[in-house]
Amino acid sequence: MYVADQTWPELGEYVAESSLALVPLGSTEQHGPHLPLATDHLIAEALAREAADRTGFLCTPTVNVGVSPHHRQFHGTMWVDAPQFRDYVESMTRNLAYHGIDRVVYVNAHGGNIQHLREVGRRLRDDGTMYAIEWMWDESIPDLVRELFDHLGPHGGPKETAMIMHIARDLVREDRLEDARDGGRRTFAGRDYREHGARTFYDAIENSDNGVFGDQTAATPEAGAKLFEAATDQLVQLVEWLDDQPFDDLMAPAHVDPQPGSRRHR
């Protein structure tokens, strides 16, 4: 159920019976010469809406701009600073709580958002508002990703290329796949990008001239369909599990009991 397509009485009927929502989040950032800037938010929205259709749970509009300053050297990349991103997502999620939602899955497709979504989830749980967790699609199916591709790449690689081939093939510049591979970095083998234990880079362009990694020529629509189905299945299982949990069990555990014999209890 997509929230923006509903009327307010219909949503009242929903929260009378269910209290879970999926919130898709991505980015608007460079993904090389072959993929659109919309790559991450297209993937997040497609997965969230498919899982919502299969389960009947609520899906919100997508957060399309994320924490992406590490791609800022490339034309068109948009980002918000991390504190503002966290505050925005938290405020939006508290809005859901006002309407009766007490558990949320952040359906995320951008690595730069992960730590910040985890922080927002902690804030919301610590004050007892709700239980909100971050879910990253490729982290839910690592074995399948490794099975399908020899040279993955953490950004703009074959897994994201295949997913967009499946979701929105007309947006993939298939004539630029070799350019993406040859102008980027195909493998990280033999490179750790550290000096004396310190990570010395901040931006993608420092490691890849065109901003992408991996062998994009390995991507196919068929591989994308396998990834999409497997990730959707994992997301469906997650939301069904979360819906079954008693709310009190999701909240932060109480402080440990004082040590026996402490002065406070003499």
Tab-separated table of C-alpha atoms in Angstrom:
chain	number	residue	atom	x	y	z
A	1	MET	CA	0.000	0.000	0.000
A	2	TYR	CA	1.546	3.271	-1.151
A	3	VAL	CA	0.617	6.020	1.300
A	4	ALA	CA	0.385	8.848	-1.224
A	5	ASP	CA	-2.222	6.964	-3.265
A	6	GLN	CA	-4.591	6.527	-0.306
A	7	THR	CA	-7.257	8.756	1.216
A	8	TRP	CA	-7.046	9.674	4.874
A	9	PRO	CA	-10.010	7.453	5.902
A	10	GLU	CA	-8.354	4.490	4.176
A	11	LEU	CA	-5.172	5.119	6.129
A	12	GLY	CA	-7.183	5.265	9.334
A	13	GLU	CA	-8.416	1.781	8.563
A	14	TYR	CA	-4.813	0.661	8.026
A	15	VAL	CA	-3.406	1.914	11.322
A	16	ALA	CA	-6.381	0.407	13.149
A	17	GLU	CA	-5.052	-2.989	12.074
A	18	SER	CA	-1.316	-2.561	11.364
A	19	SER	CA	1.503	-0.436	12.725
A	20	LEU	CA	4.409	-0.996	10.323
A	21	ALA	CA	5.738	1.125	7.464
A	22	LEU	CA	8.503	0.808	4.878
A	23	VAL	CA	10.476	3.981	4.134
A	24	PRO	CA	12.620	3.809	0.960
A	25	LEU	CA	15.794	5.919	0.877
A	26	GLY	CA	18.514	6.352	-1.701
A	27	SER	CA	20.533	9.132	-3.271
A	28	THR	CA	20.852	11.306	-6.354
A	29	GLU	CA	24.505	10.899	-7.263
A	30	GLN	CA	26.846	9.883	-10.035
A	31	HIS	CA	26.924	6.221	-10.970
A	32	GLY	CA	29.412	6.424	-13.815
A	33	PRO	CA	28.860	6.953	-17.539
A	34	HIS	CA	26.334	4.128	-17.834
A	35	LEU	CA	23.812	4.539	-14.988
A	36	PRO	CA	21.478	7.409	-14.043
A	37	LEU	CA	21.970	9.553	-10.964
A	38	ALA	CA	18.656	8.080	-9.774
A	39	THR	CA	20.124	4.556	-9.433
A	40	ASP	CA	19.974	4.228	-5.649
A	41	HIS	CA	16.556	5.714	-5.085
A	42	LEU	CA	15.083	3.763	-8.001
A	43	ILE	CA	16.282	0.513	-6.427
A	44	ALA	CA	15.065	1.429	-2.944
A	45	GLU	CA	11.610	2.464	-4.127
A	46	ALA	CA	11.148	-0.567	-6.375
A	47	LEU	CA	12.028	-2.974	-3.561
A	48	ALA	CA	9.939	-1.181	-0.935
A	49	ARG	CA	6.862	-0.942	-3.117
A	50	GLU	CA	7.129	-4.560	-4.234
A	51	ALA	CA	7.427	-5.767	-0.635
A	52	ALA	CA	4.499	-3.545	0.356
A	53	ASP	CA	2.395	-4.968	-2.477
A	54	ARG	CA	3.174	-8.521	-1.406
A	55	THR	CA	2.497	-7.977	2.295
A	56	GLY	CA	-0.093	-5.198	2.437
A	57	PHE	CA	2.128	-3.028	4.640
A	58	LEU	CA	2.448	0.706	4.144
A	59	CYS	CA	5.128	2.248	1.903
A	60	THR	CA	5.958	5.954	2.160
A	61	PRO	CA	7.315	8.279	-0.536
A	62	THR	CA	11.031	7.920	-1.215
A	63	VAL	CA	13.806	10.064	0.245
A	64	ASN	CA	15.722	10.743	-2.975
A	65	VAL	CA	18.710	12.777	-1.740
A	66	GLY	CA	21.056	11.289	0.834
A	67	VAL	CA	24.514	11.701	2.328
A	68	SER	CA	26.673	11.793	-0.818
A	69	PRO	CA	29.416	14.448	-0.477
A	70	HIS	CA	32.005	11.825	-1.431
A	71	HIS	CA	30.672	11.984	-5.018
A	72	ARG	CA	30.477	15.771	-5.226
A	73	GLN	CA	33.172	16.197	-7.891
A	74	PHE	CA	30.891	14.626	-10.503
A	75	HIS	CA	28.239	16.673	-12.293
A	76	GLY	CA	24.718	16.497	-10.909
A	77	THR	CA	25.459	14.800	-7.615
A	78	MET	CA	23.237	16.150	-4.849
A	79	TRP	CA	23.657	15.661	-1.120
A	80	VAL	CA	22.632	16.863	2.293
A	81	ASP	CA	25.015	17.108	5.209
A	82	ALA	CA	24.798	14.239	7.666
A	83	PRO	CA	23.268	16.127	10.641
A	84	GLN	CA	20.505	17.585	8.466
A	85	PHE	CA	19.836	14.188	6.891
A	86	ARG	CA	19.491	12.546	10.295
A	87	ASP	CA	17.207	15.280	11.585
A	88	TYR	CA	15.010	15.169	8.483
A	89	VAL	CA	14.590	11.396	8.543
A	90	GLU	CA	13.932	11.430	12.280
A	91	SER	CA	11.321	14.159	11.933
A	92	MET	CA	9.585	12.344	9.085
A	93	THR	CA	9.591	9.092	11.041
A	94	ARG	CA	8.142	10.771	14.123
A	95	ASN	CA	5.359	11.969	11.842
A	96	LEU	CA	4.545	8.315	11.148
A	97	ALA	CA	4.520	7.620	14.897
A	98	TYR	CA	1.973	10.407	15.370
A	99	HIS	CA	-0.329	8.536	12.992
A	100	GLY	CA	0.016	5.215	14.819
A	101	ILE	CA	3.093	3.552	13.274
A	102	ASP	CA	5.386	1.994	15.879
A	103	ARG	CA	7.864	0.070	13.716
A	104	VAL	CA	9.661	1.115	10.526
A	105	VAL	CA	12.044	-0.499	8.068
A	106	TYR	CA	14.322	1.953	6.267
A	107	VAL	CA	14.658	0.319	2.852
A	108	ASN	CA	18.045	1.706	1.930
A	109	ALA	CA	20.052	1.513	-1.298
A	110	HIS	CA	22.889	3.952	-0.566
A	111	GLY	CA	25.889	3.029	1.540
A	112	GLY	CA	26.436	6.609	2.654
A	113	ASN	CA	23.113	6.557	4.502
A	114	ILE	CA	23.725	3.446	6.596
A	115	GLN	CA	25.378	4.800	9.740
A	116	HIS	CA	23.023	7.767	9.863
A	117	LEU	CA	19.899	5.627	9.622
A	118	ARG	CA	21.257	3.451	12.405
A	119	GLU	CA	21.697	6.565	14.537
A	120	VAL	CA	18.131	7.715	13.843
A	121	GLY	CA	16.826	4.279	14.774
A	122	ARG	CA	18.712	4.426	18.069
A	123	ARG	CA	17.285	7.860	18.892
A	124	LEU	CA	13.727	6.678	18.249
A	125	ARG	CA	14.110	3.503	20.278
A	126	ASP	CA	15.932	5.168	23.165
A	127	ASP	CA	13.037	7.520	23.839
A	128	GLY	CA	10.442	4.778	23.356
A	129	THR	CA	8.862	6.263	20.221
A	130	MET	CA	9.215	3.258	17.917
A	131	TYR	CA	11.521	0.584	16.577
A	132	ALA	CA	13.170	1.613	13.296
A	133	ILE	CA	15.879	-0.403	11.541
A	134	GLU	CA	18.003	0.050	8.429
A	135	TRP	CA	17.984	-2.625	5.700
A	136	MET	CA	20.454	-2.567	2.790
A	137	TRP	CA	19.411	-4.684	-0.160
A	138	ASP	CA	22.754	-6.139	-1.247
A	139	GLU	CA	23.741	-6.960	2.331
A	140	SER	CA	20.685	-9.219	2.553
A	141	ILE	CA	21.866	-11.477	-0.321
A	142	PRO	CA	25.697	-11.509	-0.253
A	143	ASP	CA	26.064	-15.116	-1.406
A	144	LEU	CA	23.973	-14.557	-4.524
A	145	VAL	CA	25.871	-11.366	-5.373
A	146	ARG	CA	29.195	-13.210	-5.131
A	147	GLU	CA	27.820	-16.111	-7.160
A	148	LEU	CA	26.722	-13.872	-10.023
A	149	PHE	CA	29.748	-11.578	-10.399
A	150	ASP	CA	33.520	-11.994	-10.244
A	151	HIS	CA	34.377	-8.287	-10.039
A	152	LEU	CA	31.741	-6.620	-7.870
A	153	GLY	CA	32.859	-3.102	-7.073
A	154	PRO	CA	31.225	-1.171	-4.214
A	155	HIS	CA	29.672	1.521	-6.437
A	156	GLY	CA	28.188	1.562	-9.925
A	157	GLY	CA	29.316	-2.026	-10.434
A	158	PRO	CA	27.573	-5.024	-11.988
A	159	LYS	CA	25.090	-5.582	-9.150
A	160	GLU	CA	23.617	-2.065	-9.396
A	161	THR	CA	23.846	-2.150	-13.187
A	162	ALA	CA	21.936	-5.427	-13.314
A	163	MET	CA	19.296	-4.139	-10.913
A	164	ILE	CA	18.643	-1.041	-13.049
A	165	MET	CA	18.579	-3.222	-16.169
A	166	HIS	CA	15.724	-5.083	-14.486
A	167	ILE	CA	13.908	-2.085	-12.980
A	168	ALA	CA	14.394	0.585	-15.674
A	169	ARG	CA	16.426	-0.789	-18.561
A	170	ASP	CA	15.798	2.238	-20.746
A	171	LEU	CA	17.890	4.315	-18.316
A	172	VAL	CA	20.998	2.140	-18.691
A	173	ARG	CA	23.478	3.357	-21.318
A	174	GLU	CA	24.395	-0.134	-22.436
A	175	ASP	CA	26.799	1.215	-25.037
A	176	ARG	CA	28.896	2.701	-22.205
A	177	LEU	CA	29.415	-0.448	-20.111
A	178	GLU	CA	32.952	-0.990	-21.398
A	179	ASP	CA	33.724	2.693	-20.833
A	180	ALA	CA	32.540	2.340	-17.255
A	181	ARG	CA	34.763	-0.693	-16.678
A	182	ASP	CA	37.847	0.630	-18.440
A	183	GLY	CA	37.613	4.174	-17.101
A	184	GLY	CA	36.962	3.141	-13.523
A	185	ARG	CA	38.577	0.578	-11.277
A	186	ARG	CA	37.791	-3.034	-12.090
A	187	THR	CA	39.312	-4.561	-8.968
A	188	PHE	CA	40.689	-3.602	-5.583
A	189	ALA	CA	43.139	-6.505	-5.563
A	190	GLY	CA	46.490	-5.495	-4.121
A	191	ARG	CA	45.301	-2.051	-2.990
A	192	ASP	CA	44.211	-1.133	0.527
A	193	TYR	CA	44.240	2.683	0.234
A	194	ARG	CA	45.840	3.123	3.630
A	195	GLU	CA	49.056	4.655	4.880
A	196	HIS	CA	50.495	3.289	8.114
A	197	GLY	CA	47.014	2.176	9.209
A	198	ALA	CA	45.217	5.412	8.272
A	199	ARG	CA	42.537	5.616	5.602
A	200	THR	CA	43.839	8.499	3.506
A	201	PHE	CA	41.016	9.196	1.050
A	202	TYR	CA	37.587	10.776	1.364
A	203	ASP	CA	36.099	10.964	-2.133
A	204	ALA	CA	35.337	8.410	-4.843
A	205	ILE	CA	37.303	10.298	-7.472
A	206	GLU	CA	40.499	9.643	-5.512
A	207	ASN	CA	40.141	5.933	-6.291
A	208	SER	CA	38.329	5.929	-9.642
A	209	ASP	CA	38.571	8.468	-12.452
A	210	ASN	CA	34.960	7.946	-13.535
A	211	GLY	CA	33.629	7.212	-10.051
A	212	VAL	CA	32.703	3.548	-10.456
A	213	PHE	CA	34.186	0.162	-9.646
A	214	GLY	CA	33.896	-3.427	-10.851
A	215	ASP	CA	33.158	-5.017	-14.222
A	216	GLN	CA	29.890	-3.560	-15.470
A	217	THR	CA	29.939	-5.698	-18.621
A	218	ALA	CA	29.002	-8.712	-16.485
A	219	ALA	CA	25.567	-7.252	-15.743
A	220	THR	CA	22.453	-8.653	-17.418
A	221	PRO	CA	18.717	-8.115	-16.975
A	222	GLU	CA	18.417	-11.767	-16.005
A	223	ALA	CA	20.919	-11.313	-13.190
A	224	GLY	CA	19.030	-8.204	-12.123
A	225	ALA	CA	15.781	-10.154	-11.942
A	226	LYS	CA	17.436	-12.756	-9.699
A	227	LEU	CA	18.829	-10.053	-7.410
A	228	PHE	CA	15.510	-8.239	-7.234
A	229	GLU	CA	13.506	-11.351	-6.408
A	230	ALA	CA	15.969	-12.575	-3.784
A	231	ALA	CA	16.229	-9.172	-2.087
A	232	THR	CA	12.459	-8.703	-2.132
A	233	ASP	CA	12.029	-12.099	-0.509
A	234	GLN	CA	14.433	-11.122	2.268
A	235	LEU	CA	12.621	-7.830	2.817
A	236	VAL	CA	9.235	-9.540	2.968
A	237	GLN	CA	10.551	-11.992	5.554
A	238	LEU	CA	12.001	-9.114	7.582
A	239	VAL	CA	8.800	-7.081	7.728
A	240	GLU	CA	6.705	-10.132	8.538
A	241	TRP	CA	9.106	-11.032	11.357
A	242	LEU	CA	9.085	-7.464	12.657
A	243	ASP	CA	5.297	-7.290	12.578
A	244	ASP	CA	5.115	-10.402	14.757
A	245	GLN	CA	7.341	-9.028	17.535
A	246	PRO	CA	5.717	-7.666	20.725
A	247	PHE	CA	6.470	-3.955	20.910
A	248	ASP	CA	7.955	-4.168	24.408
A	249	ASP	CA	10.451	-6.770	23.222
A	250	LEU	CA	11.729	-4.319	20.590
A	251	MET	CA	12.436	-1.531	23.037
A	252	ALA	CA	15.796	-1.011	24.757
A	253	PRO	CA	16.447	-3.473	27.592
A	254	ALA	CA	16.451	-2.152	31.128
A	255	HIS	CA	19.677	-1.268	32.909
A	256	VAL	CA	21.417	-4.264	34.484
A	257	ASP	CA	20.573	-4.968	38.106
A	258	PRO	CA	22.961	-3.529	40.724
A	259	GLN	CA	25.602	-5.875	42.044
A	260	PRO	CA	24.368	-7.963	45.001
A	261	GLY	CA	25.467	-6.475	48.280
A	262	SER	CA	26.036	-2.974	46.892
A	263	ARG	CA	25.606	-0.078	49.298
A	264	ARG	CA	22.415	1.040	47.554
A	265	HIS	CA	20.678	-2.105	48.833
A	266	ARG	CA	22.147	-2.471	52.347
